[in-house]
Amino acid sequence: MRGVYLTYIPSSEGQRKLILRLEDHVILPDLGERDVMIQVKACGLSRIDTKIIAELLPSVEQISVGYEVSGVVTKVGSAVRLFSVADEVAGVLPVDTECPGCAEYCVVPEFFLVRKPAKVNHIDCAATLTAGVRAHTALRFQAHVKSGSITLVCSAATSDGLTTIQMCEAIGAKVIAAVSSPDEAGILKHLHPSLLTIFDFSTSQNLVEVCMQQTGGLGVNVIIDNGVSHNYFLSDFLIESVPLKQQLEKEACRYGYEADSSSILTPTKHQLISCLAARGQWVTSQPDLQLDPPESQLLFMKGASLHFLFDPVWTLSGAQQGDYLSILDSVMKGLEKGSLKPYVYKTVALDQVCEEMLRLGTYGIGKIVMRTV
């Protein structure tokens, strides 16, 4: 069986480098009594948080690639009750999984899976899983978004952003979408003409002024940011192909992917807090967020709340397993009804995953999905 892994190896500089490899002879772990073996039909590609994995598994030398899987059950453990062989299922693998989702087969505990609706194809399903979990977590469990509220969605043209917009529209909330290029703005205008407005960070507009204009000077009720920091850079990888390395460096420079956080087209902390209305909710994906005393005081005086969005917590802890399965089921129902419609930027084959994982930071629109059929 073939599967993709991210491996740490020593370099000539004395530091550890990352290398992406498609392994041809992967040995799957033994099937536990509550485990399910899946023939993977599609897997969404997402950047891997190597820092978080290093915290969870300090001695890890190899990381599985791909978490958002959709496929067909081929084997079940002796105590599995929810699924049978030939069932079509979908789910998100835990970040500490031994099995990569970017593979021909994977082994998953049954309580991380839900049934895939027959009318939804595997590619759309895999493209929506993580984005759907993140959107539900942020909007339902953290910000408690209601009909009529106004939400500022940053990185709005990404898979996460588009799914968050769709969920807001289904709830009846109004959306101000923030993007970083005219191309992204054009896509959003075409896909979601009902947006209050689209703010482009590449222009000279002032985000705070735009939000205040759209809210009558009151500010937005909710802010959903999708994080601004990169978990790894091209310089962290050992790329053996010189032409590929040069091409990737050119693309990274073009999109500001390798730039430090001060030059990336994203809002500042002070801007976001200033956009909030009284008792507003800020949901951030920035793990190392640090607020200066004036920023904390501004949040305090607004009576605002700050939430950290770390969706893998659902699969790392079984404390709220019912809520998690409810989220996955809601994502499937949204796909089936058409209220959730993924924007698939492109699909790739299993043997193209390694190169595409290196390119993820250069795409700002939609989702890339590995397909095996």
Short mmCIF file of C-alpha atoms in Angstrom, two decimals:
data_model
loop_
_atom_site.label_atom_id
_atom_site.label_comp_id
_atom_site.label_asym_id
_atom_site.label_seq_id
_atom_site.Cartn_x
_atom_site.Cartn_y
_atom_site.Cartn_z
CA MET A 1 0.00 0.00 0.00
CA ARG A 2 1.19 3.54 -0.77
CA GLY A 3 0.97 6.56 1.52
CA VAL A 4 2.52 10.03 2.00
CA TYR A 5 4.59 10.98 5.05
CA LEU A 6 6.42 14.08 6.26
CA THR A 7 9.77 12.93 7.64
CA TYR A 8 12.47 14.67 9.68
CA ILE A 9 15.99 14.01 8.43
CA PRO A 10 19.40 15.50 9.39
CA SER A 11 20.88 18.03 6.95
CA SER A 12 24.42 19.08 6.10
CA GLU A 13 23.89 22.27 8.15
CA GLY A 14 23.37 20.19 11.29
CA GLN A 15 19.67 21.04 11.54
CA ARG A 16 16.73 18.75 10.93
CA LYS A 17 14.90 19.22 7.63
CA LEU A 18 11.50 18.03 6.47
CA ILE A 19 11.05 15.85 3.43
CA LEU A 20 7.79 14.70 1.86
CA ARG A 21 7.83 11.12 0.63
CA LEU A 22 5.42 8.78 -1.06
CA GLU A 23 6.14 5.43 0.57
CA ASP A 24 5.39 2.37 -1.58
CA HIS A 25 5.27 -0.29 1.13
CA VAL A 26 3.26 1.12 4.01
CA ILE A 27 2.20 -1.42 6.64
CA LEU A 28 -1.14 -0.54 8.18
CA PRO A 29 -1.58 -0.98 11.95
CA ASP A 30 -3.55 -3.98 13.18
CA LEU A 31 -7.29 -3.46 13.07
CA GLY A 32 -8.56 -2.78 16.60
CA GLU A 33 -11.95 -4.01 17.75
CA ARG A 34 -13.50 -0.54 17.24
CA ASP A 35 -11.47 0.32 14.10
CA VAL A 36 -12.58 0.55 10.48
CA MET A 37 -10.40 0.11 7.38
CA ILE A 38 -11.24 2.51 4.57
CA GLN A 39 -10.33 2.46 0.91
CA VAL A 40 -9.62 6.17 0.46
CA LYS A 41 -11.40 7.76 -2.48
CA ALA A 42 -10.48 11.39 -1.73
CA CYS A 43 -8.49 13.36 0.85
CA GLY A 44 -8.37 17.11 1.34
CA LEU A 45 -4.90 18.67 1.52
CA SER A 46 -4.16 20.96 4.47
CA ARG A 47 -1.00 22.35 5.95
CA ILE A 48 0.36 20.32 8.84
CA ASP A 49 0.94 22.02 12.18
CA THR A 50 4.36 20.54 12.95
CA LYS A 51 4.70 22.63 16.12
CA ILE A 52 1.53 21.19 17.62
CA ILE A 53 2.49 17.66 16.65
CA ALA A 54 5.94 18.19 18.24
CA GLU A 55 4.15 19.22 21.45
CA LEU A 56 1.94 16.13 21.37
CA LEU A 57 4.63 13.69 20.21
CA PRO A 58 8.07 15.12 21.16
CA SER A 59 10.05 12.21 19.71
CA VAL A 60 8.12 11.87 16.45
CA GLU A 61 10.27 11.38 13.35
CA GLN A 62 7.53 10.79 10.77
CA ILE A 63 4.18 12.55 10.39
CA SER A 64 1.22 11.21 8.43
CA VAL A 65 -0.02 13.50 5.64
CA GLY A 66 -3.72 14.07 5.02
CA TYR A 67 -6.60 14.03 7.51
CA GLU A 68 -9.86 14.78 5.65
CA VAL A 69 -10.86 11.44 4.15
CA SER A 70 -13.82 10.09 2.25
CA GLY A 71 -14.00 6.50 1.13
CA VAL A 72 -15.49 3.01 1.36
CA VAL A 73 -15.32 0.61 4.32
CA THR A 74 -13.42 -2.58 3.46
CA LYS A 75 -12.98 -4.15 6.92
CA VAL A 76 -14.43 -3.62 10.39
CA GLY A 77 -13.24 -4.56 13.86
CA SER A 78 -15.04 -7.16 15.97
CA ALA A 79 -16.86 -4.55 18.11
CA VAL A 80 -17.79 -2.08 15.36
CA ARG A 81 -21.52 -1.39 15.39
CA LEU A 82 -21.97 1.78 13.37
CA PHE A 83 -20.65 0.67 9.98
CA SER A 84 -20.48 -2.36 7.70
CA VAL A 85 -18.30 -3.36 4.77
CA ALA A 86 -19.13 -1.35 1.61
CA ASP A 87 -20.53 1.63 3.56
CA GLU A 88 -19.44 5.03 2.23
CA VAL A 89 -18.02 7.10 5.07
CA ALA A 90 -16.17 10.35 5.77
CA GLY A 91 -14.27 11.83 8.67
CA VAL A 92 -11.25 13.70 9.97
CA LEU A 93 -8.27 11.70 11.22
CA PRO A 94 -6.66 12.81 14.52
CA VAL A 95 -3.43 14.81 14.16
CA ASP A 96 -1.47 12.03 15.89
CA THR A 97 -2.72 9.30 13.55
CA GLU A 98 -0.35 6.59 12.35
CA CYS A 99 -2.18 6.30 9.03
CA PRO A 100 -1.96 9.03 6.39
CA GLY A 101 -5.18 10.09 4.73
CA CYS A 102 -3.18 10.60 1.53
CA ALA A 103 -2.95 6.87 0.96
CA GLU A 104 -4.76 4.02 -0.71
CA TYR A 105 -6.14 2.71 2.60
CA CYS A 106 -6.26 3.91 6.20
CA VAL A 107 -7.42 2.60 9.58
CA VAL A 108 -9.70 4.86 11.62
CA PRO A 109 -11.62 4.46 14.92
CA GLU A 110 -15.33 4.24 14.05
CA PHE A 111 -16.24 7.17 16.31
CA PHE A 112 -14.33 9.60 14.03
CA LEU A 113 -16.55 8.78 11.07
CA VAL A 114 -20.04 9.47 9.74
CA ARG A 115 -21.92 8.13 6.74
CA LYS A 116 -21.44 9.98 3.47
CA PRO A 117 -24.71 10.91 1.73
CA ALA A 118 -25.15 8.96 -1.51
CA LYS A 119 -25.78 12.09 -3.59
CA VAL A 120 -22.52 13.79 -2.43
CA ASN A 121 -19.35 12.79 -4.26
CA HIS A 122 -16.17 11.87 -2.39
CA ILE A 123 -14.19 14.90 -3.63
CA ASP A 124 -16.74 17.46 -2.41
CA CYS A 125 -17.02 15.59 0.87
CA ALA A 126 -13.25 15.59 1.52
CA ALA A 127 -13.02 19.25 0.49
CA THR A 128 -15.54 20.35 3.12
CA LEU A 129 -14.73 18.26 6.21
CA THR A 130 -12.17 20.35 8.10
CA ALA A 131 -13.59 23.66 6.90
CA GLY A 132 -17.04 22.54 8.04
CA VAL A 133 -15.79 21.46 11.45
CA ARG A 134 -13.96 24.75 11.92
CA ALA A 135 -16.94 26.83 10.81
CA HIS A 136 -19.38 24.96 13.08
CA THR A 137 -16.98 25.19 16.03
CA ALA A 138 -16.42 28.92 15.58
CA LEU A 139 -19.98 29.95 14.79
CA ARG A 140 -22.05 27.55 16.91
CA PHE A 141 -19.89 26.63 19.89
CA GLN A 142 -17.75 29.73 20.36
CA ALA A 143 -19.32 32.90 18.88
CA HIS A 144 -22.96 31.71 19.00
CA VAL A 145 -23.75 33.62 15.81
CA LYS A 146 -27.42 34.52 15.37
CA SER A 147 -29.58 35.75 12.52
CA GLY A 148 -29.01 39.44 11.84
CA SER A 149 -25.56 39.60 13.43
CA ILE A 150 -22.65 40.96 11.40
CA THR A 151 -19.52 38.82 11.02
CA LEU A 152 -16.12 39.82 9.66
CA VAL A 153 -14.54 36.79 7.96
CA CYS A 154 -10.81 37.08 7.24
CA SER A 155 -9.05 34.99 4.56
CA ALA A 156 -12.53 34.74 3.10
CA ALA A 157 -11.57 33.13 -0.23
CA THR A 158 -9.91 30.12 1.41
CA SER A 159 -11.79 26.88 1.94
CA ASP A 160 -12.31 27.79 5.61
CA GLY A 161 -13.48 31.29 4.74
CA LEU A 162 -15.91 30.22 2.02
CA THR A 163 -17.47 27.56 4.25
CA THR A 164 -17.79 30.06 7.11
CA ILE A 165 -19.57 32.51 4.77
CA GLN A 166 -21.97 29.80 3.63
CA MET A 167 -22.80 28.87 7.21
CA CYS A 168 -23.36 32.53 8.13
CA GLU A 169 -25.73 32.90 5.20
CA ALA A 170 -27.62 29.75 6.27
CA ILE A 171 -27.98 31.18 9.79
CA GLY A 172 -29.09 34.55 8.45
CA ALA A 173 -26.00 36.48 9.57
CA LYS A 174 -24.52 39.24 7.42
CA VAL A 175 -20.88 39.03 6.32
CA ILE A 176 -18.04 41.43 5.62
CA ALA A 177 -15.40 39.42 3.74
CA ALA A 178 -11.70 40.28 3.90
CA VAL A 179 -9.33 39.07 1.16
CA SER A 180 -5.77 39.81 0.09
CA SER A 181 -5.99 40.22 -3.70
CA PRO A 182 -8.31 41.42 -6.47
CA ASP A 183 -8.52 37.84 -7.81
CA GLU A 184 -9.89 36.63 -4.48
CA ALA A 185 -12.32 39.55 -4.37
CA GLY A 186 -13.55 38.66 -7.86
CA ILE A 187 -14.19 35.04 -6.91
CA LEU A 188 -16.11 36.07 -3.80
CA LYS A 189 -18.21 38.63 -5.65
CA HIS A 190 -19.23 35.92 -8.11
CA LEU A 191 -19.90 33.20 -5.50
CA HIS A 192 -21.55 35.36 -2.83
CA PRO A 193 -23.17 38.50 -4.27
CA SER A 194 -25.15 39.02 -1.04
CA LEU A 195 -22.07 39.95 1.03
CA LEU A 196 -22.30 43.33 2.78
CA THR A 197 -18.94 44.26 1.27
CA ILE A 198 -15.57 42.80 0.32
CA PHE A 199 -12.46 44.36 1.84
CA ASP A 200 -9.18 43.88 -0.06
CA PHE A 201 -6.02 44.26 2.04
CA SER A 202 -3.98 44.96 -1.10
CA THR A 203 -5.80 48.30 -1.49
CA SER A 204 -5.36 51.48 0.54
CA GLN A 205 -8.73 51.09 2.31
CA ASN A 206 -8.91 51.20 6.10
CA LEU A 207 -10.51 48.06 7.57
CA VAL A 208 -11.84 49.78 10.67
CA GLU A 209 -13.47 52.56 8.63
CA VAL A 210 -15.10 50.06 6.28
CA CYS A 211 -16.51 47.99 9.17
CA MET A 212 -17.85 51.08 10.91
CA GLN A 213 -19.48 52.32 7.70
CA GLN A 214 -21.22 48.97 7.20
CA THR A 215 -22.45 48.78 10.81
CA GLY A 216 -23.56 52.36 11.38
CA GLY A 217 -20.56 52.98 13.65
CA LEU A 218 -21.40 50.10 16.01
CA GLY A 219 -18.78 47.57 14.91
CA VAL A 220 -19.09 43.90 13.95
CA ASN A 221 -20.54 41.33 16.32
CA VAL A 222 -18.12 38.53 15.41
CA ILE A 223 -14.66 38.28 13.85
CA ILE A 224 -13.39 34.96 12.47
CA ASP A 225 -9.72 35.07 11.52
CA ASN A 226 -8.03 32.04 10.01
CA GLY A 227 -4.58 32.68 11.48
CA VAL A 228 -1.73 34.65 10.00
CA SER A 229 1.40 32.65 10.78
CA HIS A 230 2.93 29.80 8.75
CA ASN A 231 3.79 26.55 10.49
CA TYR A 232 6.75 25.87 8.23
CA PHE A 233 8.56 27.50 5.30
CA LEU A 234 10.15 26.17 2.12
CA SER A 235 13.53 26.62 3.82
CA ASP A 236 12.48 23.91 6.29
CA PHE A 237 12.33 21.33 3.50
CA LEU A 238 14.99 19.33 1.74
CA ILE A 239 13.96 19.68 -1.92
CA GLU A 240 16.22 17.56 -4.10
CA SER A 241 14.99 18.80 -7.47
CA VAL A 242 16.73 22.11 -8.23
CA PRO A 243 14.23 23.20 -10.94
CA LEU A 244 11.30 22.46 -8.60
CA LYS A 245 12.96 24.35 -5.75
CA GLN A 246 13.56 27.40 -7.96
CA GLN A 247 9.96 27.32 -9.22
CA LEU A 248 8.56 27.05 -5.70
CA GLU A 249 10.75 29.89 -4.44
CA LYS A 250 9.52 32.07 -7.31
CA GLU A 251 5.87 31.27 -6.50
CA ALA A 252 6.45 31.81 -2.77
CA CYS A 253 8.02 35.20 -3.39
CA ARG A 254 5.14 36.20 -5.67
CA TYR A 255 2.50 35.37 -3.06
CA GLY A 256 4.41 36.63 -0.02
CA TYR A 257 4.41 33.10 1.38
CA GLU A 258 7.95 33.28 2.73
CA ALA A 259 7.61 36.81 4.07
CA ASP A 260 7.71 37.57 7.76
CA SER A 261 4.39 38.24 9.45
CA SER A 262 4.86 42.02 9.33
CA SER A 263 4.63 42.07 5.54
CA ILE A 264 1.76 39.62 5.03
CA LEU A 265 -1.53 41.23 3.98
CA THR A 266 -3.45 40.56 7.18
CA PRO A 267 -5.04 42.81 9.81
CA THR A 268 -3.25 43.85 12.96
CA LYS A 269 -4.56 42.90 16.40
CA HIS A 270 -5.47 46.50 17.13
CA GLN A 271 -7.43 46.76 13.88
CA LEU A 272 -9.48 43.66 14.66
CA ILE A 273 -10.25 44.74 18.23
CA SER A 274 -11.20 48.21 16.98
CA CYS A 275 -13.66 46.61 14.52
CA LEU A 276 -15.52 44.79 17.30
CA ALA A 277 -18.84 46.00 18.66
CA ALA A 278 -19.62 46.06 22.36
CA ARG A 279 -19.72 42.49 23.70
CA GLY A 280 -18.26 41.28 20.42
CA GLN A 281 -16.65 37.88 19.87
CA TRP A 282 -13.21 37.37 18.29
CA VAL A 283 -12.38 33.82 17.20
CA THR A 284 -8.71 33.41 16.25
CA SER A 285 -6.62 30.59 14.84
CA GLN A 286 -3.38 32.28 15.88
CA PRO A 287 -1.79 29.91 18.45
CA ASP A 288 0.88 32.33 19.67
CA LEU A 289 -1.36 35.41 19.90
CA GLN A 290 -0.03 37.91 22.43
CA LEU A 291 -1.98 41.01 23.42
CA ASP A 292 -0.26 44.13 24.69
CA PRO A 293 -1.81 45.88 27.73
CA PRO A 294 -3.53 48.59 25.61
CA GLU A 295 -5.10 45.88 23.42
CA SER A 296 -6.29 43.92 26.46
CA GLN A 297 -7.75 47.10 27.92
CA LEU A 298 -9.61 47.85 24.69
CA LEU A 299 -11.09 44.33 24.70
CA PHE A 300 -12.01 44.77 28.36
CA MET A 301 -13.72 48.12 27.79
CA LYS A 302 -15.77 46.60 24.95
CA GLY A 303 -16.78 43.68 27.17
CA ALA A 304 -15.55 41.52 24.28
CA SER A 305 -14.49 37.87 24.30
CA LEU A 306 -11.54 36.11 22.70
CA HIS A 307 -11.74 32.46 21.60
CA PHE A 308 -9.03 30.18 20.21
CA LEU A 309 -10.09 27.94 17.34
CA PHE A 310 -8.16 24.66 17.41
CA ASP A 311 -10.41 22.13 15.69
CA PRO A 312 -8.17 19.04 16.27
CA VAL A 313 -9.18 19.20 19.94
CA TRP A 314 -12.36 17.34 18.94
CA THR A 315 -10.34 14.25 17.94
CA LEU A 316 -7.70 14.58 20.67
CA SER A 317 -10.26 14.43 23.46
CA GLY A 318 -13.29 12.17 23.74
CA ALA A 319 -14.99 14.41 26.31
CA GLN A 320 -17.49 15.84 23.81
CA GLN A 321 -17.65 13.07 21.23
CA GLY A 322 -21.41 13.50 20.77
CA ASP A 323 -21.01 17.17 19.86
CA TYR A 324 -18.25 16.32 17.40
CA LEU A 325 -20.27 13.65 15.61
CA SER A 326 -23.18 16.10 15.52
CA ILE A 327 -20.92 18.61 13.75
CA LEU A 328 -19.79 16.02 11.18
CA ASP A 329 -23.40 15.00 10.61
CA SER A 330 -24.40 18.65 10.12
CA VAL A 331 -21.62 19.08 7.54
CA MET A 332 -22.90 16.04 5.62
CA LYS A 333 -26.49 17.37 5.73
CA GLY A 334 -25.28 20.77 4.52
CA LEU A 335 -23.59 19.14 1.54
CA GLU A 336 -26.65 17.03 0.81
CA LYS A 337 -29.03 20.01 0.93
CA GLY A 338 -26.66 22.28 -1.01
CA SER A 339 -26.21 24.90 1.70
CA LEU A 340 -22.52 23.95 1.76
CA LYS A 341 -20.81 23.96 -1.63
CA PRO A 342 -17.03 23.54 -1.67
CA TYR A 343 -14.89 25.45 -4.13
CA VAL A 344 -12.40 22.81 -5.30
CA TYR A 345 -9.42 24.63 -6.78
CA LYS A 346 -8.11 21.42 -8.33
CA THR A 347 -7.71 17.69 -7.77
CA VAL A 348 -4.43 15.78 -7.83
CA ALA A 349 -3.36 12.14 -7.90
CA LEU A 350 -1.63 10.40 -4.99
CA ASP A 351 1.78 10.63 -6.65
CA GLN A 352 1.37 14.43 -6.99
CA VAL A 353 0.63 15.08 -3.32
CA CYS A 354 4.23 15.68 -2.22
CA GLU A 355 4.74 18.55 -4.66
CA GLU A 356 1.27 20.01 -4.03
CA MET A 357 1.83 20.06 -0.26
CA LEU A 358 4.80 22.36 -0.89
CA ARG A 359 2.61 24.63 -3.00
CA LEU A 360 -0.26 24.98 -0.52
CA GLY A 361 0.91 28.36 0.74
CA THR A 362 0.78 29.83 -2.76
CA TYR A 363 -2.95 29.17 -3.18
CA GLY A 364 -5.38 31.56 -1.55
CA ILE A 365 -8.60 30.30 -3.11
CA GLY A 366 -10.58 27.15 -2.41
CA LYS A 367 -9.36 23.63 -1.66
CA ILE A 368 -7.01 21.11 -3.25
CA VAL A 369 -8.12 17.48 -3.00
CA MET A 370 -6.28 14.23 -3.64
CA ARG A 371 -8.39 11.73 -5.53
CA THR A 372 -7.57 8.05 -6.04
CA VAL A 373 -10.15 7.38 -8.77
#
